mmCIF file of C-alpha atoms and ligand atoms in Angstrom:
data_model
loop_
_atom_site.group_PDB
_atom_site.id
_atom_site.type_symbol
_atom_site.label_atom_id
_atom_site.label_comp_id
_atom_site.label_asym_id
_atom_site.label_seq_id
_atom_site.Cartn_x
_atom_site.Cartn_y
_atom_site.Cartn_z
ATOM 1 C CA UNK X 1 9.000 15.501 5.244
ATOM 2 C CA UNK X 2 7.634 12.409 4.567
ATOM 3 C CA UNK X 3 7.246 10.828 1.544
ATOM 4 C CA UNK X 4 4.666 10.974 -1.524
ATOM 5 C CA UNK X 5 4.534 7.579 -2.613
ATOM 6 C CA UNK X 6 1.541 7.001 -5.585
ATOM 7 C CA UNK X 7 2.080 2.237 -5.855
ATOM 8 C CA UNK X 8 0.017 1.121 -8.783
ATOM 9 C CA UNK X 9 -1.298 -2.766 -7.713
ATOM 10 C CA UNK X 10 -2.268 -4.523 -10.467
ATOM 11 C CA UNK X 11 -3.971 -6.976 -8.474
ATOM 12 C CA UNK X 12 -4.522 -10.605 -10.583
ATOM 13 C CA UNK X 13 -4.849 -8.501 -13.733
ATOM 14 C CA UNK X 14 -2.865 -8.635 -16.887
ATOM 15 C CA UNK X 15 -1.486 -11.414 -19.366
ATOM 16 C CA UNK X 16 2.641 -10.952 -19.886
ATOM 17 C CA UNK X 17 2.758 -9.281 -22.879
ATOM 18 C CA UNK X 18 0.514 -6.514 -21.682
ATOM 19 C CA UNK X 19 2.249 -6.801 -18.224
ATOM 20 C CA UNK X 20 4.720 -5.402 -20.719
ATOM 21 C CA UNK X 21 3.538 -3.193 -22.593
ATOM 22 C CA UNK X 22 2.253 -0.530 -19.619
ATOM 23 C CA UNK X 23 5.341 -1.184 -17.855
ATOM 24 C CA UNK X 24 7.309 0.431 -20.907
ATOM 25 C CA UNK X 25 4.631 2.843 -20.876
ATOM 26 C CA UNK X 26 5.215 3.588 -17.059
ATOM 27 C CA UNK X 27 8.802 4.159 -17.992
ATOM 28 C CA UNK X 28 8.915 6.342 -21.103
ATOM 29 C CA UNK X 29 6.570 8.724 -18.388
ATOM 30 C CA UNK X 30 8.401 11.522 -16.276
ATOM 31 C CA UNK X 31 6.776 11.833 -12.608
ATOM 32 C CA UNK X 32 7.608 14.498 -10.084
ATOM 33 C CA UNK X 33 11.178 14.076 -8.199
ATOM 34 C CA UNK X 34 9.582 14.146 -5.286
ATOM 35 C CA UNK X 35 7.108 11.237 -5.798
ATOM 36 C CA UNK X 36 8.386 7.875 -5.217
ATOM 37 C CA UNK X 37 6.025 6.223 -8.012
ATOM 38 C CA UNK X 38 6.082 1.923 -7.457
ATOM 39 C CA UNK X 39 3.918 -0.596 -9.233
ATOM 40 C CA UNK X 40 2.639 -3.733 -8.840
ATOM 41 C CA UNK X 41 2.719 -6.575 -10.594
ATOM 42 C CA UNK X 42 1.279 -9.835 -10.101
ATOM 43 C CA UNK X 43 4.747 -12.260 -8.739
ATOM 44 C CA UNK X 44 5.116 -13.940 -11.781
ATOM 45 C CA UNK X 45 6.468 -11.285 -13.372
ATOM 46 C CA UNK X 46 8.394 -9.514 -10.638
ATOM 47 C CA UNK X 47 11.712 -10.195 -11.682
ATOM 48 C CA UNK X 48 11.355 -9.336 -15.273
ATOM 49 C CA UNK X 49 10.801 -5.792 -14.037
ATOM 50 C CA UNK X 50 14.287 -5.831 -12.140
ATOM 51 C CA UNK X 51 15.772 -3.180 -14.898
ATOM 52 C CA UNK X 52 12.722 -0.678 -14.057
ATOM 53 C CA UNK X 53 14.134 3.046 -13.096
ATOM 54 C CA UNK X 54 11.862 5.303 -13.206
ATOM 55 C CA UNK X 55 9.174 3.666 -11.110
ATOM 56 C CA UNK X 56 9.989 1.075 -7.772
ATOM 57 C CA UNK X 57 8.478 -2.717 -7.769
ATOM 58 C CA UNK X 58 6.210 -4.365 -5.431
ATOM 59 C CA UNK X 59 5.120 -7.434 -4.296
ATOM 60 C CA UNK X 60 1.234 -7.485 -3.998
ATOM 61 C CA UNK X 61 1.940 -10.250 -0.509
ATOM 62 C CA UNK X 62 4.531 -11.967 0.686
ATOM 63 C CA UNK X 63 4.500 -15.194 2.688
ATOM 64 C CA UNK X 64 5.062 -15.280 7.126
ATOM 65 C CA UNK X 65 7.709 -17.954 7.036
ATOM 66 C CA UNK X 66 11.177 -18.353 5.840
ATOM 67 C CA UNK X 67 12.074 -20.504 3.051
ATOM 68 C CA UNK X 68 11.297 -23.654 2.947
ATOM 69 C CA UNK X 69 8.131 -26.187 2.240
ATOM 70 C CA UNK X 70 5.587 -24.090 1.491
ATOM 71 C CA UNK X 71 4.499 -24.807 -2.137
ATOM 72 C CA UNK X 72 3.256 -21.737 -4.117
ATOM 73 C CA UNK X 73 4.409 -19.006 -1.731
ATOM 74 C CA UNK X 74 7.540 -16.932 -1.480
ATOM 75 C CA UNK X 75 9.307 -15.812 1.246
ATOM 76 C CA UNK X 76 11.179 -12.398 1.385
ATOM 77 C CA UNK X 77 14.144 -13.725 1.125
ATOM 78 C CA UNK X 78 13.376 -13.833 -2.683
ATOM 79 C CA UNK X 79 12.073 -10.463 -3.059
ATOM 80 C CA UNK X 80 15.340 -9.453 -1.252
ATOM 81 C CA UNK X 81 17.974 -11.290 -3.942
ATOM 82 C CA UNK X 82 15.565 -9.530 -6.416
ATOM 83 C CA UNK X 83 16.471 -6.404 -5.334
ATOM 84 C CA UNK X 84 12.618 -5.455 -4.352
ATOM 85 C CA UNK X 85 12.379 -2.650 -1.663
ATOM 86 C CA UNK X 86 8.740 -3.189 -1.311
ATOM 87 C CA UNK X 87 5.788 -5.585 -0.643
ATOM 88 C CA UNK X 88 2.575 -4.824 0.252
ATOM 89 C CA UNK X 89 1.016 -7.251 2.813
ATOM 90 C CA UNK X 90 -2.574 -7.210 4.585
ATOM 91 C CA UNK X 91 -4.291 -6.195 1.564
ATOM 92 C CA UNK X 92 -8.503 -6.618 2.589
ATOM 93 C CA UNK X 93 -8.283 -9.006 -0.732
ATOM 94 C CA UNK X 94 -6.081 -11.159 1.439
ATOM 95 C CA UNK X 95 -7.314 -10.299 4.393
ATOM 96 C CA UNK X 96 -11.412 -11.963 3.355
ATOM 97 C CA UNK X 97 -11.073 -14.516 0.442
ATOM 98 C CA UNK X 98 -7.620 -15.889 2.136
ATOM 99 C CA UNK X 99 -9.190 -15.215 6.371
ATOM 100 C CA UNK X 100 -4.724 -13.494 6.824
ATOM 101 C CA UNK X 101 -5.545 -12.677 10.477
ATOM 102 C CA UNK X 102 -4.124 -9.383 11.417
ATOM 103 C CA UNK X 103 -1.498 -12.119 13.739
ATOM 104 C CA UNK X 104 0.021 -13.168 9.975
ATOM 105 C CA UNK X 105 0.250 -9.842 9.120
ATOM 106 C CA UNK X 106 2.661 -9.312 11.314
ATOM 107 C CA UNK X 107 4.291 -12.014 10.794
ATOM 108 C CA UNK X 108 4.538 -11.333 6.971
ATOM 109 C CA UNK X 109 5.620 -6.905 8.574
ATOM 110 C CA UNK X 110 8.148 -8.577 10.505
ATOM 111 C CA UNK X 111 9.956 -11.551 8.032
ATOM 112 C CA UNK X 112 10.043 -8.182 5.843
ATOM 113 C CA UNK X 113 11.810 -5.935 8.292
ATOM 114 C CA UNK X 114 14.219 -8.932 8.621
ATOM 115 C CA UNK X 115 14.849 -9.015 4.535
ATOM 116 C CA UNK X 116 15.123 -5.037 3.969
ATOM 117 C CA UNK X 117 11.757 -4.107 2.321
ATOM 118 C CA UNK X 118 9.420 -1.293 3.391
ATOM 119 C CA UNK X 119 5.814 -3.100 4.003
ATOM 120 C CA UNK X 120 3.437 -1.319 2.797
ATOM 121 C CA UNK X 121 0.477 -1.802 5.374
ATOM 122 C CA UNK X 122 -3.000 -1.657 4.322
ATOM 123 C CA UNK X 123 -5.763 -1.309 6.661
ATOM 124 C CA UNK X 124 -9.708 -1.148 6.386
ATOM 125 C CA UNK X 125 -12.624 -1.154 8.061
ATOM 126 C CA UNK X 126 -16.266 -2.898 6.246
ATOM 127 C CA UNK X 127 -19.427 -0.841 5.238
ATOM 128 C CA UNK X 128 -20.752 -2.298 7.516
ATOM 129 C CA UNK X 129 -18.401 -2.114 10.048
ATOM 130 C CA UNK X 130 -18.223 2.494 8.898
ATOM 131 C CA UNK X 131 -22.161 2.386 9.002
ATOM 132 C CA UNK X 132 -22.022 0.979 12.634
ATOM 133 C CA UNK X 133 -20.048 3.543 13.181
ATOM 134 C CA UNK X 134 -17.397 1.439 14.277
ATOM 135 C CA UNK X 135 -15.065 2.043 11.053
ATOM 136 C CA UNK X 136 -11.834 4.364 14.324
ATOM 137 C CA UNK X 137 -12.015 1.009 16.991
ATOM 138 C CA UNK X 138 -11.934 -1.168 13.534
ATOM 139 C CA UNK X 139 -9.087 0.412 12.473
ATOM 140 C CA UNK X 140 -7.351 0.456 15.902
ATOM 141 C CA UNK X 141 -7.396 -3.599 16.451
ATOM 142 C CA UNK X 142 -6.009 -3.498 12.446
ATOM 143 C CA UNK X 143 -2.655 -1.881 13.051
ATOM 144 C CA UNK X 144 -2.430 -2.002 17.118
ATOM 145 C CA UNK X 145 0.166 -5.337 16.091
ATOM 146 C CA UNK X 146 2.859 -2.755 14.064
ATOM 147 C CA UNK X 147 1.727 -0.548 16.776
ATOM 148 C CA UNK X 148 2.760 -2.539 19.631
ATOM 149 C CA UNK X 149 4.936 -5.344 18.879
ATOM 150 C CA UNK X 150 7.774 -2.978 16.102
ATOM 151 C CA UNK X 151 9.862 -1.197 17.827
ATOM 152 C CA UNK X 152 10.557 2.491 16.990
ATOM 153 C CA UNK X 153 12.704 2.062 13.808
ATOM 154 C CA UNK X 154 11.327 -1.139 12.898
ATOM 155 C CA UNK X 155 8.147 0.971 12.460
ATOM 156 C CA UNK X 156 10.062 3.605 10.812
ATOM 157 C CA UNK X 157 10.284 1.520 7.958
ATOM 158 C CA UNK X 158 6.697 1.738 7.450
ATOM 159 C CA UNK X 159 3.935 2.849 4.574
ATOM 160 C CA UNK X 160 0.569 2.714 6.518
ATOM 161 C CA UNK X 161 -2.320 2.149 3.357
ATOM 162 C CA UNK X 162 -6.160 3.327 4.172
ATOM 163 C CA UNK X 163 -8.153 1.780 2.137
ATOM 164 C CA UNK X 164 -11.801 1.598 3.033
ATOM 165 C CA UNK X 165 -13.315 -1.639 2.059
ATOM 166 C CA UNK X 166 -15.863 -0.255 0.851
ATOM 167 C CA UNK X 167 -14.479 2.198 -1.666
ATOM 168 C CA UNK X 168 -12.682 -0.754 -3.920
ATOM 169 C CA UNK X 169 -13.300 -1.456 -6.279
ATOM 170 C CA UNK X 170 -16.927 0.011 -6.349
ATOM 171 C CA UNK X 171 -16.564 2.866 -8.174
ATOM 172 C CA UNK X 172 -17.106 5.126 -4.282
ATOM 173 C CA UNK X 173 -14.648 6.779 -2.614
ATOM 174 C CA UNK X 174 -14.483 8.072 0.668
ATOM 175 C CA UNK X 175 -14.804 11.642 0.846
ATOM 176 C CA UNK X 176 -11.316 13.574 1.325
ATOM 177 C CA UNK X 177 -12.748 14.888 4.430
ATOM 178 C CA UNK X 178 -14.008 12.175 5.368
ATOM 179 C CA UNK X 179 -10.023 10.023 4.529
ATOM 180 C CA UNK X 180 -8.381 12.451 6.328
ATOM 181 C CA UNK X 181 -10.362 11.682 9.004
ATOM 182 C CA UNK X 182 -9.266 8.633 9.084
ATOM 183 C CA UNK X 183 -6.051 9.631 7.799
ATOM 184 C CA UNK X 184 -5.085 11.563 10.960
ATOM 185 C CA UNK X 185 -6.462 9.544 13.904
ATOM 186 C CA UNK X 186 -3.992 6.761 12.549
ATOM 187 C CA UNK X 187 -0.916 9.562 12.736
ATOM 188 C CA UNK X 188 -2.265 10.061 16.399
ATOM 189 C CA UNK X 189 -1.734 6.056 16.856
ATOM 190 C CA UNK X 190 1.252 6.545 15.704
ATOM 191 C CA UNK X 191 2.058 9.517 17.449
ATOM 192 C CA UNK X 192 0.953 7.749 20.101
ATOM 193 C CA UNK X 193 2.778 4.827 20.491
ATOM 194 C CA UNK X 194 6.592 5.850 18.592
ATOM 195 C CA UNK X 195 6.148 10.010 19.334
ATOM 196 C CA UNK X 196 4.793 12.637 17.169
ATOM 197 C CA UNK X 197 8.344 12.819 15.298
ATOM 198 C CA UNK X 198 7.736 9.517 13.709
ATOM 199 C CA UNK X 199 3.901 10.544 12.854
ATOM 200 C CA UNK X 200 4.685 13.336 10.715
ATOM 201 C CA UNK X 201 7.466 10.959 8.799
ATOM 202 C CA UNK X 202 5.180 8.222 8.408
ATOM 203 C CA UNK X 203 3.633 7.979 4.721
ATOM 204 C CA UNK X 204 0.154 7.447 4.697
ATOM 205 C CA UNK X 205 -1.451 6.524 1.339
ATOM 206 C CA UNK X 206 -5.226 6.991 0.517
ATOM 207 C CA UNK X 207 -6.536 3.563 -1.600
ATOM 208 C CA UNK X 208 -10.323 2.984 -2.714
ATOM 209 C CA UNK X 209 -11.464 3.776 -6.488
ATOM 210 C CA UNK X 210 -8.784 6.461 -6.486
ATOM 211 C CA UNK X 211 -8.659 7.672 -10.175
ATOM 212 C CA UNK X 212 -7.631 11.348 -12.161
ATOM 213 C CA UNK X 213 -11.359 12.784 -11.510
ATOM 214 C CA UNK X 214 -10.397 12.637 -7.664
ATOM 215 C CA UNK X 215 -6.281 12.785 -6.544
ATOM 216 C CA UNK X 216 -5.990 16.209 -6.927
ATOM 217 C CA UNK X 217 -8.454 16.805 -4.297
ATOM 218 C CA UNK X 218 -7.347 14.145 -1.735
ATOM 219 C CA UNK X 219 -3.671 14.464 -2.024
ATOM 220 C CA UNK X 220 -4.865 17.805 -1.172
ATOM 221 C CA UNK X 221 -5.402 16.523 2.353
ATOM 222 C CA UNK X 222 -3.409 17.249 5.337
ATOM 223 C CA UNK X 223 -2.392 13.660 6.136
ATOM 224 C CA UNK X 224 -2.553 12.285 3.627
ATOM 225 C CA UNK X 225 0.795 12.028 1.309
ATOM 226 C CA UNK X 226 0.292 9.438 -1.855
ATOM 227 C CA UNK X 227 -1.757 6.427 -2.710
ATOM 228 C CA UNK X 228 -2.408 3.054 -3.769
ATOM 229 C CA UNK X 229 -4.252 2.710 -6.503
ATOM 230 C CA UNK X 230 -6.478 -0.405 -8.319
ATOM 231 C CA UNK X 231 -8.100 -0.071 -11.413
ATOM 232 C CA UNK X 232 -6.616 2.887 -12.708
ATOM 233 C CA UNK X 233 -2.912 1.933 -12.231
ATOM 234 C CA UNK X 234 -4.488 -0.193 -15.284
ATOM 235 C CA UNK X 235 -4.078 2.480 -17.488
ATOM 236 C CA UNK X 236 -0.726 4.445 -18.344
ATOM 237 C CA UNK X 237 -2.909 7.670 -18.949
ATOM 238 C CA UNK X 238 -4.457 7.281 -15.913
ATOM 239 C CA UNK X 239 -1.826 6.497 -13.284
ATOM 240 C CA UNK X 240 0.455 8.650 -14.882
ATOM 241 C CA UNK X 241 -2.735 11.961 -13.844
ATOM 242 C CA UNK X 242 -2.998 10.520 -10.553
ATOM 243 C CA UNK X 243 1.221 10.861 -9.823
ATOM 244 C CA UNK X 244 0.633 14.132 -11.347
ATOM 245 C CA UNK X 245 -1.855 15.284 -8.952
ATOM 246 C CA UNK X 246 0.160 16.161 -6.300
HETATM 247 P P1 LIG W 301 -9.370 0.157 -7.147
HETATM 248 O O1 LIG W 301 -8.082 1.458 -7.519
HETATM 249 O O2 LIG W 301 -9.331 -0.871 -8.138
HETATM 250 O O3 LIG W 301 -10.303 0.989 -6.010
HETATM 251 O O4 LIG W 301 -8.386 -0.456 -5.682
HETATM 252 C C1 LIG W 301 -7.516 0.030 -4.426
HETATM 253 C C2 LIG W 301 -7.380 -1.624 -3.924
HETATM 254 O O5 LIG W 301 -7.508 -2.068 -3.499
HETATM 255 C C3 LIG W 301 -5.692 -0.772 -4.229
HETATM 256 O O6 LIG W 301 -4.855 -1.903 -3.138
#
């Protein structure tokens, strides 16, 4: 049985006091035992949430480098020293605004695995990719390095998040069947690379305007194992309701 996961990506939102209020609200709720609930606050708040018990804490990013002269960055070793278990990498906002390449993202994945942290690896096509029916090729190429350059053992620690760029923060959600088709395609690629057992054990999350009104239908799809939630994760009631829609 693969793990069900709902992760809230807070992005660059919330001042310190609002972040603590949201965190406290989320920690006061109860969640199904079989769902891993994760929140990814801004990196400067990570350490203050290290006592979390109901939710796990994730970074939103990590450096591709070992500790050293990289002003403003933080390393996988630092995250590991705070007992963090997860880090998002390759989010489309990092790919777009910081020009992150597939190679750089792969290097981040390697660095996280070296320090025992689970990468939540994001992929997803733009609107023009989808309109030109190139979406499967784009996602395949985004996944190519982790599927060809990680060992099977390394890959077994990776969580994949499919986030169509056109659905992020737009209110447009992928049609559940379209999302399922992409998730099934991704699972097929994993199976080709590492075998069907490995592919059946990989959690593949959906992200992009996922909210209480559509999460149940999305999560009922065979290959959708949870969600990576942006806007709706900033409201504790909405986030709880998404988690409980499993
Ligand atoms: P929204 O849920 O706001 O569309 O954001 C999705 C996302 O980017 C999560 O990483």
